[in-house]
Amino acid sequence: QASDWLKDNEPVILLSHNGENRAYPIQILIWHEIANDEIGGMPVVITYCPLCNSAIVFERTVAGQVPTFGTTGKLHYSDLVMYDSTTESWWQQLTGEAIIGDRVGMKLTMLPSQVISFGDFKTRFPDGKVLSQETGMSRRYGVNPYTGYDTSESPFLYAGPQTPGALKPFERIVIVQQANAVTVYPYIVLTQQRVVNDVVGNQPVVIFWKAGTASALDGVYVNRGRDIGATGVFDARVDSKRLTFEARGENFLDHETQSTWDITGQAVEGPLRGKQLASIVHGDYFWFAWAAFRPDSKIYAPRSQ
């Protein structure tokens, strides 16, 4: 039904829990930034900060209470600052940490999610649910109010440390954090390699990249944004066995079993067909936004370099 107003190349936030699979279109969240929901019996808050290009999902239960979250209208390092309805504490979206109020020092639990194209979502989850445009508010859904932002010279309303020179401020990155280890994977590498097999901390990971997802922050209309692709970050182990992957057509092939996997981490052909790689919490951001909080992050470079 959502195909009536949502194009296949439009980005959506994929969230799966307890057998439920939902898509939250960026064309809606670009206007509202926060959606409070419940999926598979778990209260969640889905967040998107256009200025940082950061889509993050959190558990909504805090100290035994289930608040709703809203936007304060304030920014810190250009990033969304949220508030909770029970204590009115302020929360930093990129870190999930309370920075003002009774909850200072507490952190929300981030949940594995993924930004993919609507086309890939409906192929993988034909019975999945999609956040409706019927929000009760009048907005120009499908129109990008930040036209050309991701090719800007400098971040809007940013007041913070100078962005480290390793990457340009608006470089798109994937960050993977395990314990105290953080690795940044630039899109300029991912679009060339399409697959990265790596270890972060002690965690074997695989990062997929696939073309076909529009930038929500490029053209006047979200569905006309340039193709920036989509990523997925997964535990590279299946049944305790480490797999290594390579790109194969639009999908991905593991060397050990010759099974074929899609961008959501499901085996679609081969001996492991039907198996699902465990999704790992990660972030797809602009470099300036992440670097403001973790300028010490390791930046991945291909081993050949």
Short mmCIF file of C-alpha atoms in Angstrom, two decimals:
data_model
loop_
_atom_site.label_atom_id
_atom_site.label_comp_id
_atom_site.label_asym_id
_atom_site.label_seq_id
_atom_site.Cartn_x
_atom_site.Cartn_y
_atom_site.Cartn_z
CA GLN A 1 0.00 0.00 0.00
CA ALA A 2 2.85 2.40 0.79
CA SER A 3 4.02 2.03 -2.82
CA ASP A 4 1.27 4.49 -3.71
CA TRP A 5 3.39 7.32 -2.25
CA LEU A 6 6.83 5.84 -1.48
CA LYS A 7 9.28 5.15 -4.32
CA ASP A 8 11.52 2.09 -4.35
CA ASN A 9 14.73 4.14 -4.08
CA GLU A 10 13.62 6.11 -1.01
CA PRO A 11 15.48 5.49 2.27
CA VAL A 12 13.65 3.89 5.17
CA ILE A 13 14.81 2.87 8.63
CA LEU A 14 14.37 -0.89 9.02
CA LEU A 15 13.60 -2.17 12.52
CA SER A 16 12.89 -5.82 13.33
CA HIS A 17 11.94 -7.29 16.70
CA ASN A 18 10.08 -10.41 17.84
CA GLY A 19 8.98 -11.26 14.31
CA GLU A 20 7.71 -7.78 13.49
CA ASN A 21 9.35 -5.77 10.72
CA ARG A 22 8.74 -2.08 10.22
CA ALA A 23 9.95 0.68 7.92
CA TYR A 24 10.09 4.33 8.94
CA PRO A 25 10.46 6.49 5.82
CA ILE A 26 13.03 9.27 6.02
CA GLN A 27 10.64 11.45 4.00
CA ILE A 28 8.46 11.59 7.14
CA LEU A 29 11.18 11.68 9.80
CA ILE A 30 13.04 14.47 8.00
CA TRP A 31 10.15 16.69 9.15
CA HIS A 32 9.42 15.27 12.62
CA GLU A 33 12.80 13.76 13.64
CA ILE A 34 11.25 11.51 16.31
CA ALA A 35 8.65 8.71 16.27
CA ASN A 36 7.54 6.95 19.45
CA ASP A 37 6.36 3.41 18.79
CA GLU A 38 6.09 -0.13 20.14
CA ILE A 39 7.27 -3.15 18.15
CA GLY A 40 7.03 -6.76 19.23
CA GLY A 41 6.04 -5.66 22.72
CA MET A 42 9.04 -3.33 23.13
CA PRO A 43 8.60 0.46 23.40
CA VAL A 44 11.04 2.20 21.05
CA VAL A 45 11.92 5.67 19.82
CA ILE A 46 13.03 6.13 16.23
CA THR A 47 15.13 9.24 15.65
CA TYR A 48 16.59 11.02 12.65
CA CYS A 49 18.69 14.19 12.67
CA PRO A 50 18.88 15.63 9.14
CA LEU A 51 21.80 17.93 9.96
CA CYS A 52 23.95 14.96 10.98
CA ASN A 53 22.30 12.41 8.69
CA SER A 54 21.94 10.19 11.77
CA ALA A 55 19.17 7.59 12.06
CA ILE A 56 19.23 5.89 15.47
CA VAL A 57 16.70 3.66 17.27
CA PHE A 58 16.60 3.35 21.06
CA GLU A 59 14.70 1.36 23.64
CA ARG A 60 12.18 3.73 25.20
CA THR A 61 12.17 2.27 28.72
CA VAL A 62 14.21 4.44 31.11
CA ALA A 63 14.62 3.52 34.80
CA GLY A 64 11.46 1.41 34.67
CA GLN A 65 9.38 4.15 33.04
CA VAL A 66 8.25 4.48 29.42
CA PRO A 67 8.32 8.15 28.45
CA THR A 68 7.58 9.62 25.08
CA PHE A 69 10.38 11.60 23.50
CA GLY A 70 10.22 14.91 21.68
CA THR A 71 12.62 17.41 20.16
CA THR A 72 13.77 20.32 22.31
CA GLY A 73 14.43 22.43 19.23
CA LYS A 74 18.02 22.74 20.44
CA LEU A 75 21.22 21.45 18.87
CA HIS A 76 24.56 20.39 20.33
CA TYR A 77 27.36 20.02 17.76
CA SER A 78 24.57 20.41 15.18
CA ASP A 79 22.94 17.24 16.52
CA LEU A 80 19.36 16.71 17.68
CA VAL A 81 18.73 17.18 21.41
CA MET A 82 15.67 15.28 22.65
CA TYR A 83 13.67 15.45 25.87
CA ASP A 84 11.73 12.77 27.73
CA SER A 85 8.19 13.37 28.99
CA THR A 86 8.70 11.96 32.50
CA THR A 87 11.60 14.12 33.74
CA GLU A 88 12.09 16.58 30.85
CA SER A 89 15.76 15.65 30.83
CA TRP A 90 17.62 16.46 27.62
CA TRP A 91 19.26 13.67 25.62
CA GLN A 92 21.96 13.79 22.93
CA GLN A 93 20.81 11.79 19.93
CA LEU A 94 24.21 10.68 18.61
CA THR A 95 25.36 9.27 21.94
CA GLY A 96 22.01 8.45 23.57
CA GLU A 97 23.23 10.15 26.75
CA ALA A 98 21.28 12.49 29.03
CA ILE A 99 23.13 15.82 29.17
CA ILE A 100 20.76 18.04 31.21
CA GLY A 101 18.26 17.19 33.96
CA ASP A 102 17.53 14.39 36.43
CA ARG A 103 18.79 11.68 34.06
CA VAL A 104 22.26 13.16 33.47
CA GLY A 105 24.80 10.41 32.91
CA MET A 106 22.24 7.78 31.93
CA LYS A 107 22.35 6.30 28.43
CA LEU A 108 19.58 4.96 26.26
CA THR A 109 20.05 1.49 24.80
CA MET A 110 20.64 1.62 21.05
CA LEU A 111 18.98 -1.06 18.96
CA PRO A 112 20.20 -2.60 15.70
CA SER A 113 18.55 -0.87 12.76
CA GLN A 114 19.41 -0.27 9.14
CA VAL A 115 18.75 2.39 6.51
CA ILE A 116 17.87 0.67 3.23
CA SER A 117 15.75 1.38 0.18
CA PHE A 118 12.01 0.87 0.39
CA GLY A 119 12.35 -1.50 -2.58
CA ASP A 120 14.70 -3.75 -0.62
CA PHE A 121 12.43 -3.57 2.43
CA LYS A 122 9.30 -4.70 0.61
CA THR A 123 11.20 -7.44 -1.23
CA ARG A 124 12.53 -8.82 2.06
CA PHE A 125 9.38 -8.15 4.11
CA PRO A 126 6.33 -8.13 1.79
CA ASP A 127 4.05 -8.12 4.85
CA GLY A 128 6.11 -5.53 6.74
CA LYS A 129 4.47 -2.40 8.11
CA VAL A 130 5.34 1.13 7.00
CA LEU A 131 4.89 4.33 8.99
CA SER A 132 1.91 6.14 7.45
CA GLN A 133 1.84 9.67 6.10
CA GLU A 134 -1.38 10.10 8.09
CA THR A 135 0.37 11.71 11.05
CA GLY A 136 -2.35 14.20 11.88
CA MET A 137 -0.04 17.01 10.77
CA SER A 138 0.29 18.84 7.48
CA ARG A 139 3.77 18.47 6.02
CA ARG A 140 5.15 18.25 2.49
CA TYR A 141 6.15 14.62 2.82
CA GLY A 142 8.46 13.59 0.02
CA VAL A 143 9.97 17.10 -0.25
CA ASN A 144 13.46 17.66 1.17
CA PRO A 145 13.56 20.90 3.21
CA TYR A 146 17.38 20.71 3.24
CA THR A 147 17.98 20.72 -0.52
CA GLY A 148 21.66 20.31 -1.37
CA TYR A 149 22.70 20.05 2.28
CA ASP A 150 24.91 16.99 1.93
CA THR A 151 27.10 18.78 -0.61
CA SER A 152 27.43 21.94 1.49
CA GLU A 153 30.73 23.57 2.36
CA SER A 154 30.15 23.54 6.10
CA PRO A 155 27.62 22.10 8.59
CA PHE A 156 24.59 24.24 9.40
CA LEU A 157 24.50 25.74 12.91
CA TYR A 158 27.61 23.82 13.94
CA ALA A 159 29.63 25.19 16.84
CA GLY A 160 32.23 22.71 17.98
CA PRO A 161 35.74 21.34 17.48
CA GLN A 162 37.29 21.60 14.06
CA THR A 163 36.63 18.40 12.14
CA PRO A 164 39.79 16.28 11.84
CA GLY A 165 41.29 16.52 8.37
CA ALA A 166 41.36 12.80 7.63
CA LEU A 167 37.98 13.06 5.92
CA LYS A 168 35.89 15.96 4.65
CA PRO A 169 33.12 17.09 7.04
CA PHE A 170 30.29 15.76 4.86
CA GLU A 171 31.88 12.42 4.03
CA ARG A 172 29.37 9.69 4.73
CA ILE A 173 30.65 7.08 7.14
CA VAL A 174 29.61 3.90 8.90
CA ILE A 175 30.76 3.61 12.50
CA VAL A 176 31.03 0.33 14.39
CA GLN A 177 31.68 0.46 18.12
CA GLN A 178 32.45 -2.58 20.24
CA ALA A 179 33.40 -1.88 23.88
CA ASN A 180 35.98 0.93 23.63
CA ALA A 181 36.99 0.14 20.05
CA VAL A 182 35.52 2.31 17.30
CA THR A 183 36.17 1.96 13.59
CA VAL A 184 34.95 4.37 10.92
CA TYR A 185 34.29 3.01 7.41
CA PRO A 186 34.08 5.78 4.79
CA TYR A 187 31.49 5.36 2.06
CA ILE A 188 34.20 6.22 -0.48
CA VAL A 189 35.82 2.91 0.48
CA LEU A 190 32.60 0.93 0.81
CA THR A 191 31.30 1.97 -2.61
CA GLN A 192 34.50 0.66 -4.18
CA GLN A 193 34.86 -2.57 -2.22
CA ARG A 194 31.16 -3.25 -1.48
CA VAL A 195 32.20 -5.69 1.25
CA VAL A 196 34.57 -5.25 4.18
CA ASN A 197 35.52 -8.21 6.39
CA ASP A 198 37.01 -6.88 9.61
CA VAL A 199 37.32 -7.23 13.39
CA VAL A 200 36.29 -4.45 15.79
CA GLY A 201 37.43 -5.11 19.33
CA ASN A 202 37.13 -8.88 19.36
CA GLN A 203 34.01 -8.87 17.21
CA PRO A 204 34.28 -10.27 13.65
CA VAL A 205 32.09 -8.08 11.46
CA VAL A 206 31.10 -7.74 7.84
CA ILE A 207 29.95 -4.50 6.27
CA PHE A 208 27.84 -4.66 3.09
CA TRP A 209 27.18 -1.81 0.67
CA LYS A 210 24.59 -1.91 -2.10
CA ALA A 211 23.56 0.73 -4.63
CA GLY A 212 19.97 1.84 -5.11
CA THR A 213 19.12 4.10 -2.17
CA ALA A 214 18.65 7.85 -2.68
CA SER A 215 20.14 10.57 -0.51
CA ALA A 216 17.31 12.23 1.40
CA LEU A 217 19.33 15.46 1.65
CA ASP A 218 20.21 16.07 -2.00
CA GLY A 219 17.41 17.02 -4.39
CA VAL A 220 14.19 18.94 -3.88
CA TYR A 221 12.37 15.61 -3.72
CA VAL A 222 13.69 12.70 -1.68
CA ASN A 223 13.07 10.21 -4.47
CA ARG A 224 15.18 12.28 -6.87
CA GLY A 225 18.25 12.38 -4.65
CA ARG A 226 21.46 10.96 -6.01
CA ASP A 227 22.18 7.29 -5.35
CA ILE A 228 24.33 6.96 -2.21
CA GLY A 229 23.53 3.32 -1.56
CA ALA A 230 22.79 1.48 1.67
CA THR A 231 24.84 -0.43 4.19
CA GLY A 232 24.42 -3.30 6.60
CA VAL A 233 26.67 -4.31 9.48
CA PHE A 234 26.52 -7.86 10.78
CA ASP A 235 28.20 -10.41 13.00
CA ALA A 236 30.26 -12.45 10.53
CA ARG A 237 29.63 -15.69 12.42
CA VAL A 238 26.90 -18.25 11.77
CA ASP A 239 26.53 -21.09 14.26
CA SER A 240 29.89 -20.01 15.77
CA LYS A 241 31.66 -20.36 12.40
CA ARG A 242 33.39 -17.29 10.96
CA LEU A 243 32.41 -16.51 7.38
CA THR A 244 34.16 -14.25 4.90
CA PHE A 245 32.26 -12.48 2.16
CA GLU A 246 32.63 -10.92 -1.27
CA ALA A 247 30.27 -8.99 -3.53
CA ARG A 248 28.41 -11.03 -6.11
CA GLY A 249 26.03 -9.13 -8.40
CA GLU A 250 23.60 -7.17 -6.24
CA ASN A 251 24.13 -9.59 -3.38
CA PHE A 252 27.00 -11.11 -1.39
CA LEU A 253 28.64 -14.55 -1.31
CA ASP A 254 30.38 -16.27 1.58
CA HIS A 255 33.51 -18.23 0.69
CA GLU A 256 32.96 -21.01 3.20
CA THR A 257 29.53 -22.30 2.09
CA GLN A 258 28.97 -20.45 -1.22
CA SER A 259 25.66 -19.14 0.11
CA THR A 260 24.23 -15.88 -1.25
CA TRP A 261 23.17 -13.11 1.17
CA ASP A 262 21.13 -9.93 0.68
CA ILE A 263 21.61 -6.41 2.08
CA THR A 264 19.49 -7.28 5.15
CA GLY A 265 21.84 -10.13 6.09
CA GLN A 266 19.59 -13.02 5.06
CA ALA A 267 20.87 -16.01 3.08
CA VAL A 268 18.68 -16.20 -0.02
CA GLU A 269 20.41 -19.07 -1.85
CA GLY A 270 22.76 -21.93 -1.03
CA PRO A 271 23.30 -24.29 1.92
CA LEU A 272 22.54 -21.58 4.49
CA ARG A 273 19.37 -20.35 2.81
CA GLY A 274 17.01 -18.88 5.41
CA LYS A 275 19.76 -18.11 7.92
CA GLN A 276 19.99 -14.55 9.22
CA LEU A 277 23.18 -12.75 10.16
CA ALA A 278 22.86 -10.96 13.49
CA SER A 279 22.63 -7.22 12.94
CA ILE A 280 25.12 -5.10 14.86
CA VAL A 281 24.38 -1.65 16.23
CA HIS A 282 26.10 0.85 13.96
CA GLY A 283 25.67 4.36 12.62
CA ASP A 284 25.50 5.96 9.17
CA TYR A 285 26.47 9.60 9.72
CA PHE A 286 28.33 12.56 8.34
CA TRP A 287 31.95 12.53 9.49
CA PHE A 288 31.82 15.97 11.15
CA ALA A 289 28.97 14.84 13.40
CA TRP A 290 30.67 11.70 14.72
CA ALA A 291 34.12 13.33 14.92
CA ALA A 292 32.77 16.02 17.25
CA PHE A 293 32.18 13.30 19.85
CA ARG A 294 34.87 10.74 18.95
CA PRO A 295 37.71 12.42 17.03
CA ASP A 296 39.98 9.55 18.14
CA SER A 297 38.09 6.98 16.06
CA LYS A 298 40.14 4.67 13.87
CA ILE A 299 39.48 5.20 10.16
CA TYR A 300 39.51 2.02 8.13
CA ALA A 301 41.74 1.81 5.08
CA PRO A 302 41.94 -1.16 2.69
CA ARG A 303 44.82 -3.48 3.56
CA SER A 304 46.34 -2.99 0.12
CA GLN A 305 47.02 0.60 1.12
#
